[in-house]
Coordinates of N, CA and C in Angstrom, one line a residue:
M1215 N 6.4 8.6 37.9 CA 5.1 8.0 38.1 C 4.8 7.4 36.7
E1216 N 4.0 6.3 36.8 CA 3.7 5.5 35.6 C 2.2 5.2 35.5
Y1217 N 1.6 5.4 34.4 CA 0.2 5.0 34.1 C 0.1 4.1 32.9
S1218 N -0.8 3.2 32.9 CA -1.1 2.5 31.7 C -2.0 3.3 30.8
Y1219 N -1.9 3.2 29.5 CA -2.7 4.0 28.5 C -4.2 3.7 28.8
V1220 N -4.5 2.5 29.2 CA -5.9 2.2 29.5 C -6.5 3.0 30.6
N1221 N -5.7 3.6 31.4 CA -6.2 4.4 32.5 C -6.5 5.9 32.2
I1222 N -6.3 6.2 30.9 CA -6.6 7.6 30.5 C -8.1 7.8 30.4
D1223 N -8.6 8.9 30.9 CA -10.0 9.2 30.9 C -10.3 10.1 29.6
I1224 N -9.4 11.1 29.4 CA -9.6 12.0 28.2 C -8.3 12.6 27.8
I1225 N -8.1 12.9 26.5 CA -7.0 13.7 26.0 C -7.6 14.8 25.2
D1226 N -7.3 16.0 25.5 CA -7.8 17.1 24.7 C -6.6 18.1 24.5
S1227 N -6.9 19.3 24.0 CA -5.8 20.2 23.6 C -5.1 20.8 24.8
E1228 N -5.7 20.7 26.0 CA -5.1 21.2 27.3 C -4.2 20.1 27.9
G1229 N -4.5 18.9 27.8 CA -3.7 17.8 28.4 C -4.4 16.5 28.5
I1230 N -3.9 15.7 29.4 CA -4.4 14.3 29.6 C -4.9 14.2 31.0
R1231 N -6.1 13.6 31.2 CA -6.7 13.4 32.5 C -6.8 11.8 32.7
F1232 N -6.4 11.3 33.8 CA -6.5 9.9 34.1 C -7.7 9.7 35.0
R1233 N -8.1 8.4 35.0 CA -9.3 8.0 35.8 C -9.2 8.4 37.2
D1234 N -8.0 8.4 37.8 CA -7.9 8.7 39.2 C -7.9 10.3 39.5
G1235 N -8.0 11.1 38.4 CA -8.1 12.5 38.6 C -6.8 13.2 38.3
R1236 N -5.7 12.5 38.3 CA -4.4 13.1 38.0 C -4.4 13.7 36.6
E1237 N -3.7 14.8 36.3 CA -3.6 15.4 35.0 C -2.2 15.7 34.6
I1238 N -2.1 15.7 33.3 CA -0.9 16.2 32.6 C -1.3 17.4 31.8
A1239 N -0.7 18.6 32.2 CA -1.0 19.8 31.5 C 0.1 20.1 30.5
F1240 N -0.3 20.1 29.2 CA 0.7 20.3 28.1 C 1.5 21.5 28.3
Q1241 N 0.9 22.6 28.7 CA 1.7 23.9 28.8 C 2.8 23.8 29.9
V1242 N 2.5 23.0 31.0 CA 3.5 22.8 32.0 C 4.6 21.9 31.4
C1243 N 4.2 20.9 30.6 CA 5.2 20.1 30.0 C 6.2 20.8 29.1
V1244 N 5.6 21.8 28.3 CA 6.4 22.6 27.5 C 7.4 23.4 28.3
Q1245 N 6.9 24.0 29.4 CA 7.8 24.8 30.2 C 8.9 24.0 30.8
E1246 N 8.6 22.8 31.3 CA 9.6 21.9 31.9 C 10.6 21.4 30.8
Y1247 N 10.1 21.1 29.6 CA 10.9 20.7 28.5 C 11.9 21.8 28.1
Q1248 N 11.4 23.1 28.1 CA 12.3 24.2 27.7 C 13.4 24.4 28.7
K1249 N 13.2 24.0 30.0 CA 14.3 24.1 31.0 C 15.4 23.1 30.6
Q1250 N 15.1 22.0 30.1 CA 16.1 21.0 29.7 C 16.6 21.2 28.3
F1251 N 15.8 21.7 27.4 CA 16.1 21.9 26.0 C 15.8 23.3 25.6
P1252 N 16.6 24.3 26.0 CA 16.3 25.7 25.6 C 16.1 25.8 24.1
G1253 N 15.1 26.7 23.8 CA 14.9 26.9 22.4 C 13.7 26.1 21.8
S1254 N 13.3 25.1 22.5 CA 12.1 24.3 22.0 C 10.9 25.1 22.4
T1255 N 10.0 25.1 21.4 CA 8.7 25.9 21.6 C 7.5 25.0 21.8
S1256 N 7.6 23.7 21.5 CA 6.4 22.9 21.6 C 6.7 21.5 22.1
G1257 N 7.9 21.2 22.5 CA 8.3 19.9 23.1 C 7.6 19.7 24.4
A1258 N 7.0 18.5 24.6 CA 6.3 18.2 25.8 C 6.8 17.0 26.5
G1259 N 7.6 16.2 25.8 CA 8.2 15.0 26.4 C 9.0 14.1 25.5
M1260 N 9.0 12.8 25.8 CA 9.8 11.9 25.0 C 8.9 10.7 24.7
R1261 N 9.2 9.9 23.6 CA 8.5 8.7 23.3 C 9.5 7.6 22.8
D1262 N 9.1 6.4 23.0 CA 9.9 5.3 22.6 C 9.0 4.1 22.2
I1263 N 8.7 4.0 20.9 CA 7.9 2.9 20.4 C 8.5 1.6 20.5
T1264 N 9.8 1.5 20.6 CA 10.6 0.3 20.7 C 10.8 -0.2 22.1
G1265 N 10.3 0.7 23.1 CA 10.5 0.3 24.5 C 9.7 -0.9 24.8
Q1266 N 10.0 -1.6 25.9 CA 9.3 -2.8 26.4 C 8.7 -2.5 27.7
P1267 N 7.5 -2.0 27.8 CA 6.6 -1.7 26.7 C 6.8 -0.3 26.1
P1268 N 6.2 0.0 24.9 CA 6.3 1.3 24.4 C 5.7 2.4 25.3
Y1269 N 6.3 3.6 25.3 CA 5.8 4.6 26.2 C 6.0 6.0 25.7
F1270 N 5.3 6.9 26.3 CA 5.5 8.4 26.3 C 5.8 8.8 27.7
E1271 N 6.7 9.7 27.8 CA 7.1 10.3 29.1 C 7.0 11.8 29.0
F1272 N 6.1 12.4 29.9 CA 5.9 13.8 29.8 C 6.6 14.5 30.9
F1273 N 7.1 15.7 30.6 CA 8.0 16.5 31.5 C 7.1 17.4 32.4
M1274 N 6.5 16.8 33.3 CA 5.9 17.5 34.4 C 7.0 17.7 35.5
P1275 N 6.7 18.5 36.5 CA 7.7 18.6 37.6 C 8.1 17.2 38.1
E1276 N 7.2 16.3 38.2 CA 7.5 14.9 38.4 C 7.1 14.2 37.1
H1277 N 8.1 13.6 36.4 CA 7.8 13.0 35.1 C 6.7 12.0 35.2
I1278 N 5.8 11.9 34.2 CA 4.8 11.0 34.1 C 4.9 10.1 32.8
R1279 N 5.0 8.8 33.0 CA 5.2 7.9 31.9 C 3.9 7.2 31.6
I1280 N 3.5 7.2 30.4 CA 2.3 6.4 29.9 C 2.8 5.2 29.1
V1281 N 2.5 4.0 29.6 CA 3.0 2.8 29.0 C 1.8 2.2 28.2
F1282 N 2.1 1.5 27.1 CA 1.2 0.8 26.3 C 1.4 -0.7 26.6
D1283 N 0.6 -1.2 27.5 CA 0.9 -2.6 28.0 C -0.2 -3.5 27.9
K1284 N -1.1 -3.4 26.9 CA -2.1 -4.4 26.8 C -1.6 -5.8 26.5
K1285 N -2.2 -6.8 27.1 CA -1.8 -8.1 26.9 C -2.7 -8.9 26.0
G1286 N -2.4 -10.2 25.8 CA -3.2 -11.0 25.0 C -2.7 -11.2 23.6
P1287 N -3.4 -12.0 22.8 CA -2.9 -12.4 21.4 C -2.8 -11.2 20.5
F1288 N -3.5 -10.1 20.7 CA -3.4 -9.0 19.8 C -2.9 -7.7 20.6
G1289 N -2.4 -7.9 21.8 CA -1.9 -6.9 22.6 C -0.8 -6.0 21.9
K1290 N 0.2 -6.6 21.3 CA 1.2 -5.9 20.7 C 0.7 -5.0 19.6
R1291 N -0.2 -5.5 18.8 CA -0.7 -4.7 17.7 C -1.6 -3.6 18.2
R1292 N -2.4 -3.8 19.2 CA -3.2 -2.8 19.8 C -2.4 -1.7 20.5
N1293 N -1.3 -2.1 21.1 CA -0.4 -1.1 21.7 C 0.2 -0.2 20.7
L1294 N 0.7 -0.8 19.6 CA 1.3 0.1 18.5 C 0.2 1.0 17.9
K1295 N -1.0 0.5 17.7 CA -2.1 1.3 17.2 C -2.4 2.5 18.1
D1296 N -2.5 2.2 19.4 CA -2.8 3.2 20.4 C -1.7 4.2 20.5
F1297 N -0.4 3.8 20.4 CA 0.8 4.6 20.5 C 0.7 5.6 19.3
I1298 N 0.5 5.1 18.1 CA 0.5 6.0 16.9 C -0.7 6.9 17.0
Q1299 N -1.8 6.5 17.4 CA -3.0 7.4 17.6 C -2.7 8.5 18.6
M1300 N -2.0 8.2 19.7 CA -1.7 9.3 20.6 C -0.7 10.2 20.0
Y1301 N 0.3 9.7 19.3 CA 1.3 10.5 18.7 C 0.7 11.5 17.7
E1302 N -0.2 11.0 16.9 CA -0.9 11.9 15.9 C -1.8 12.9 16.6
L1303 N -2.4 12.5 17.7 CA -3.3 13.4 18.4 C -2.5 14.6 19.0
L1304 N -1.3 14.3 19.6 CA -0.4 15.3 20.1 C 0.0 16.3 19.0
L1305 N 0.4 15.7 17.9 CA 0.8 16.6 16.8 C -0.4 17.5 16.4
R1306 N -1.6 17.0 16.3 CA -2.7 17.8 15.9 C -3.0 18.9 16.9
Y1307 N -2.6 18.7 18.2 CA -2.8 19.7 19.2 C -1.6 20.7 19.2
G1308 N -0.5 20.4 18.4 CA 0.6 21.2 18.3 C 1.8 20.9 19.2
Y1309 N 1.8 19.7 19.8 CA 2.9 19.3 20.7 C 3.7 18.2 20.2
K1310 N 5.0 18.4 20.4 CA 6.0 17.4 19.9 C 6.6 16.6 21.1
T1311 N 7.1 15.4 20.7 CA 7.8 14.6 21.7 C 9.1 14.1 21.0
Y1312 N 10.1 14.1 21.8 CA 11.4 13.7 21.3 C 11.4 12.1 21.2
D1313 N 11.8 11.7 20.0 CA 11.8 10.2 19.7 C 13.1 9.6 20.2
L1314 N 13.0 8.6 21.1 CA 14.1 7.9 21.6 C 14.4 6.5 20.9
S1315 N 13.5 6.1 20.0 CA 13.6 4.8 19.3 C 14.6 4.9 18.2

């Protein structure tokens, strides 16, 4: 499943909620991540800032990808800014993502 970053309603220490009501629960992501990468204690997903478009993918039972796909003359710059902001927020909440770039 894929969502645009602009469809996020809120990000907090528990997870991410989208405008349509769908949620990503970070604790569920960590449990799913541990199934694939035993020994990880805070991994929640993957990220690729070089992707076209850049994205985070979270390990829910059904993976959820958040793409940074703003368009326009400053779209690329805004996408990178939003990507870094989300990365830093996840770290602040204690969750890591595997870097694919």
